[in-house]
Amino acid sequence: MEARGESFLRQRQVLLFFVYVGGFLAGFESRPYSVAEEKERGFLIANLAKDLGLTVEELVARGAQIVSKGNKQHFQLSHHTGDLLLKEKMDREELCGPTESCILHFQVLLQNPFQLITQEIQIIDVNDHAPVFFENEMELKIPENSPPGTVIPLEYAEDLDVGKNSLRNYTIAPNSYFHVLMRSRKDGRKYPELVLDRALDREELPEFSLTLMALDGGSPPRSGTAQIHILVLDINDNAPEFAQSLYEVQILENIPINSVIVTVSASDLDTGSFGAISYSFFHASEEILKTFQLNPITGDMQLVKYLNFEAINNYEVDIEAKDGGGLSGKSTVIIQVVDVNDNPPELTLSSVNSPIPENSVETVVAIFSVSDLDSGDNGRVMCSIQNNLPFVLKPSLENFYTLVSEGTLDRESRAEYNITITVTDMGTPRLKTEHSIIILISDVNDNTPAFSQTSYTLLVHENNQPALHIGSVSATDRDSGTNAQITYSLLPTQDPHLPLASLVSINADNGQLFALRALDFEALQAFEFHVGATDQGSPALSSQALVRVVVLDDNDNSPFVLYPLQNASAPCTELVPRAAEQGYLVTKVVAVDGDSGQNAWLSYQLLKATEPGLFGVWAHNGEVRTARLLSERDAARHRLVVLVKDNGEPPLSASVTLHVLLVDGFSQPYLPLPEVAPERAQEDLLTVYLVIALASVSSLFLFSVLVFVAVRLCRRRRAVPLGVCSMPEGHFPGHLVDVSGTGTLSQSYQYEVCLMGGSGTS
């Protein structure tokens, strides 16, 4: 016994060695497995570890597990033995139905390293179903004059098993009158036919009871039985005959319910009950019974359920006509369902590209597919969009279309497109489906900022406060977002003598302009510069506008007396002969005003006089004239104070003192003043010398003043055109007229005051 055990052990080791070598050479190749249905849970299918060439420890270490499709797991792996086991009892008919080949797939998942091995298991059918008849009892009526060879169709049996276990044969108990033949239909069903072997004699044997048995091919075979009760009828030697053995009908799928589709008709030459015919469906499927109804008396076939061409487009219906004697005839009705355009086209949107930049050219905006469940022209479709849109539809493969931009887009003119895609079939009537998509256009920096004006003129009074807001410029940009955000700036000036940076500044955000310092009209009457507006786009776009600042004059300069000079050490004395007529020109007060316009209009008036009424001052030209004839009683020396006042608001003024000496004639070599005593003759001589010296100095000073005025006038020519005079508007006010009351000028008399930069005269 020990020797026999050792020999058996060695044989087992050798066998295991070869198995291991074979598994190693096979590697992890997929191998088919099979298992019969109805095996109990835990049934051993195969040793998976052995087939994979792995030990149980390796299988556990690599985390092997069984993965099947779906949520239901039919198999399990034993980590103790490496066996592939059934997790539950399986029913092949439930898993695969009538399909003969029933194969389930599963995967073996290994880790470290990762490996996925696909395996398949064939579920072998076992003969667990017996053939079953739909009717366990059948009653047949056969006329006694039926000739041998008459064939009577019988109800068939059904077996859920497949292959060799399916239905194989029909048999009946041996008898001398009948035998059974088996027929096969195109759909694979097998049905029996009862064949009459010899003539019947009702008087000898009025009825038969036979057992029809259906056998499958299993081992052992299973069977099902049905009882056939045959009544032998008295002579009814004519069976019903249909007018047509085949009826072919075409009906529209939208035909109303209860419509008569076809009327079948059969006739029987017999009379009485043998000639009474009733119609019925023969071997009709459940779908036919739900869809159609047959009037047993009239043979009208009616519709009881709506048809759908897309689901079923034809029906084949067998109709049996039986007479009162049990004889029957068969006819077939083929119903062809004609498609009608009852399904609108369908549009399936795959993708939409929105927004798109406005500079896009031939950009795919949307991709979609179209379909129609109808057939023929009813299923052919065409697509379109609205006219006058910068988009076009382009057909692609397999009913796919692309919506592509065409031409140029402009967000500023239209920022959004509502595109309606219309899909229309070619049926009658035509059906259509509409689908709208909204395409947004994103902005591109393609518009430069635009100023509200090409040039701006700003008026500023001189002597303004620093940082005074003097005006604003405004620009707009038709773009959006950052492309429309505008920054304002001062552009470099072309005039090198204009200190623009110290004169004005601009708010970069809103375009407000500010004067940085007080402006002086007498120094700068007007200046120009350019303002730039730049957006924040990439690349940035810009534009510019001209700004002209005009400084308005304020009355900030008092009149300046050029003659007579007021800073001389000795007063200037005007000599007037006593024989002078009324209106004699004594002298002329000459004054200027640094302001302009109305602020520079000067008026003269006699403010104070030694003898009022003797002299008068012309208000508009400063001429001092005698107001009446002189007499011996008039004093020899007179002191006149002349007030020079401008027309500003408020008015500014200056005064000048005139000394007038009345003399008897200019031919006197020495004109003693009445107030001068003889003892002061030497002092007067010294005074004359001093007057001559002062006159020389005054002449030099007057020349300097004239040069200064000429320089100022040259500067003013840059702002005021040459030869343009400041003209007073309206009449001079009354207070500009001589206040003495003896002047020769009336209030309505006007003068032009013109300071010429050229050769004009005033």
Short mmCIF file of N, CA, C and O in Angstrom, two decimals, residues 30-73:
data_model
loop_
_atom_site.label_atom_id
_atom_site.label_comp_id
_atom_site.label_asym_id
_atom_site.label_seq_id
_atom_site.Cartn_x
_atom_site.Cartn_y
_atom_site.Cartn_z
N SER A 30 -6.92 34.18 -23.51
CA SER A 30 -8.32 33.92 -23.17
C SER A 30 -8.70 32.52 -23.64
O SER A 30 -8.37 32.13 -24.76
N ARG A 31 -9.39 31.78 -22.77
CA ARG A 31 -9.88 30.46 -23.15
C ARG A 31 -11.36 30.37 -22.83
O ARG A 31 -11.81 30.92 -21.84
N PRO A 32 -12.11 29.70 -23.68
CA PRO A 32 -13.57 29.64 -23.46
C PRO A 32 -13.90 28.64 -22.35
O PRO A 32 -13.25 27.60 -22.20
N TYR A 33 -14.95 28.97 -21.62
CA TYR A 33 -15.50 28.07 -20.61
C TYR A 33 -16.95 27.81 -20.97
O TYR A 33 -17.57 28.56 -21.73
N SER A 34 -17.48 26.78 -20.38
CA SER A 34 -18.88 26.45 -20.59
C SER A 34 -19.44 25.88 -19.30
O SER A 34 -18.73 25.26 -18.52
N VAL A 35 -20.75 26.15 -19.13
CA VAL A 35 -21.45 25.62 -17.97
C VAL A 35 -22.91 25.44 -18.36
O VAL A 35 -23.47 26.24 -19.11
N ALA A 36 -23.47 24.38 -17.90
CA ALA A 36 -24.87 24.11 -18.19
C ALA A 36 -25.75 24.97 -17.31
O ALA A 36 -25.40 25.28 -16.16
N GLU A 37 -26.88 25.36 -17.88
CA GLU A 37 -27.81 26.16 -17.09
C GLU A 37 -28.39 25.32 -15.96
O GLU A 37 -28.26 24.10 -15.91
N GLU A 38 -29.01 26.03 -15.02
CA GLU A 38 -29.70 25.42 -13.87
C GLU A 38 -28.74 24.77 -12.88
O GLU A 38 -29.19 24.01 -12.01
N LYS A 39 -27.42 25.03 -12.99
CA LYS A 39 -26.49 24.52 -11.98
C LYS A 39 -26.67 25.35 -10.72
O LYS A 39 -26.94 26.55 -10.76
N GLU A 40 -26.42 24.69 -9.59
CA GLU A 40 -26.64 25.34 -8.31
C GLU A 40 -25.54 26.35 -8.02
O GLU A 40 -24.44 26.30 -8.58
N ARG A 41 -25.82 27.24 -7.10
CA ARG A 41 -24.85 28.23 -6.65
C ARG A 41 -23.61 27.54 -6.10
O ARG A 41 -23.71 26.56 -5.37
N GLY A 42 -22.44 28.03 -6.45
CA GLY A 42 -21.17 27.47 -6.00
C GLY A 42 -20.64 26.38 -6.90
O GLY A 42 -19.62 25.76 -6.58
N PHE A 43 -21.32 26.16 -8.03
CA PHE A 43 -20.85 25.11 -8.95
C PHE A 43 -19.48 25.50 -9.51
O PHE A 43 -19.25 26.64 -9.91
N LEU A 44 -18.56 24.53 -9.51
CA LEU A 44 -17.20 24.76 -10.00
C LEU A 44 -17.20 24.76 -11.52
O LEU A 44 -17.57 23.77 -12.15
N ILE A 45 -16.76 25.89 -12.09
CA ILE A 45 -16.66 25.99 -13.54
C ILE A 45 -15.27 25.61 -14.00
O ILE A 45 -15.09 24.79 -14.91
N ALA A 46 -14.24 26.18 -13.36
CA ALA A 46 -12.84 25.88 -13.71
C ALA A 46 -11.95 26.46 -12.64
O ALA A 46 -12.38 27.28 -11.82
N ASN A 47 -10.70 25.99 -12.64
CA ASN A 47 -9.70 26.58 -11.74
C ASN A 47 -9.03 27.73 -12.51
O ASN A 47 -8.17 27.52 -13.35
N LEU A 48 -9.45 28.94 -12.17
CA LEU A 48 -8.99 30.12 -12.92
C LEU A 48 -7.53 30.40 -12.66
O LEU A 48 -6.78 30.81 -13.56
N ALA A 49 -7.07 30.18 -11.42
CA ALA A 49 -5.66 30.42 -11.11
C ALA A 49 -4.77 29.52 -11.94
O ALA A 49 -3.73 29.94 -12.48
N LYS A 50 -5.17 28.29 -12.08
CA LYS A 50 -4.38 27.34 -12.87
C LYS A 50 -4.35 27.75 -14.33
O LYS A 50 -3.30 27.70 -14.98
N ASP A 51 -5.54 28.16 -14.85
CA ASP A 51 -5.59 28.56 -16.26
C ASP A 51 -4.79 29.81 -16.53
O ASP A 51 -4.27 30.02 -17.63
N LEU A 52 -4.69 30.67 -15.53
CA LEU A 52 -3.92 31.91 -15.71
C LEU A 52 -2.44 31.71 -15.44
O LEU A 52 -1.64 32.63 -15.64
N GLY A 53 -2.08 30.56 -14.97
CA GLY A 53 -0.68 30.30 -14.68
C GLY A 53 -0.21 30.99 -13.42
O GLY A 53 0.97 31.36 -13.33
N LEU A 54 -1.13 31.19 -12.48
CA LEU A 54 -0.78 31.87 -11.24
C LEU A 54 -1.11 30.95 -10.07
O LEU A 54 -2.01 30.11 -10.15
N THR A 55 -0.36 31.13 -9.01
CA THR A 55 -0.69 30.41 -7.78
C THR A 55 -1.79 31.17 -7.07
O THR A 55 -2.10 32.33 -7.40
N VAL A 56 -2.37 30.50 -6.09
CA VAL A 56 -3.44 31.14 -5.33
C VAL A 56 -2.90 32.35 -4.60
O VAL A 56 -3.55 33.41 -4.51
N GLU A 57 -1.65 32.25 -4.08
CA GLU A 57 -1.05 33.38 -3.37
C GLU A 57 -0.84 34.56 -4.32
O GLU A 57 -1.09 35.73 -3.94
N GLU A 58 -0.40 34.28 -5.54
CA GLU A 58 -0.22 35.36 -6.52
C GLU A 58 -1.56 35.98 -6.90
O GLU A 58 -1.68 37.19 -7.11
N LEU A 59 -2.57 35.13 -7.01
CA LEU A 59 -3.90 35.62 -7.35
C LEU A 59 -4.41 36.58 -6.28
O LEU A 59 -5.00 37.63 -6.58
N VAL A 60 -4.16 36.20 -5.00
CA VAL A 60 -4.60 37.05 -3.90
C VAL A 60 -3.76 38.32 -3.84
O VAL A 60 -4.27 39.43 -3.64
N ALA A 61 -2.44 38.15 -4.04
CA ALA A 61 -1.54 39.32 -3.96
C ALA A 61 -1.85 40.33 -5.04
O ALA A 61 -1.73 41.55 -4.81
N ARG A 62 -2.27 39.88 -6.19
CA ARG A 62 -2.57 40.81 -7.29
C ARG A 62 -4.02 41.29 -7.26
O ARG A 62 -4.47 41.93 -8.19
N GLY A 63 -4.74 40.94 -6.19
CA GLY A 63 -6.09 41.47 -6.02
C GLY A 63 -7.03 41.06 -7.13
O GLY A 63 -7.79 41.89 -7.64
N ALA A 64 -6.98 39.81 -7.55
CA ALA A 64 -7.80 39.36 -8.66
C ALA A 64 -9.28 39.46 -8.30
O ALA A 64 -9.68 39.14 -7.18
N GLN A 65 -10.06 39.92 -9.28
CA GLN A 65 -11.50 39.98 -9.10
C GLN A 65 -12.19 39.82 -10.44
O GLN A 65 -11.60 40.09 -11.48
N ILE A 66 -13.46 39.36 -10.35
CA ILE A 66 -14.26 39.12 -11.55
C ILE A 66 -15.14 40.34 -11.78
O ILE A 66 -15.82 40.81 -10.88
N VAL A 67 -15.13 40.85 -13.02
CA VAL A 67 -15.93 42.01 -13.39
C VAL A 67 -16.80 41.62 -14.57
O VAL A 67 -16.29 41.13 -15.58
N SER A 68 -18.11 41.82 -14.42
CA SER A 68 -19.06 41.52 -15.50
C SER A 68 -19.76 42.80 -15.89
O SER A 68 -19.84 43.76 -15.12
N LYS A 69 -20.30 42.83 -17.11
CA LYS A 69 -21.06 43.98 -17.56
C LYS A 69 -22.39 44.03 -16.83
O LYS A 69 -23.01 43.01 -16.60
N GLY A 70 -22.82 45.22 -16.50
CA GLY A 70 -24.09 45.37 -15.81
C GLY A 70 -23.92 45.25 -14.31
O GLY A 70 -22.80 45.08 -13.77
N ASN A 71 -25.00 45.38 -13.63
CA ASN A 71 -24.97 45.35 -12.17
C ASN A 71 -25.05 43.94 -11.60
O ASN A 71 -24.79 43.73 -10.42
N LYS A 72 -25.46 42.97 -12.44
CA LYS A 72 -25.67 41.62 -11.93
C LYS A 72 -24.43 40.78 -12.19
O LYS A 72 -23.95 40.71 -13.33
N GLN A 73 -23.89 40.19 -11.17
CA GLN A 73 -22.70 39.35 -11.26
C GLN A 73 -23.13 37.88 -11.21
O GLN A 73 -23.81 37.45 -10.27
#
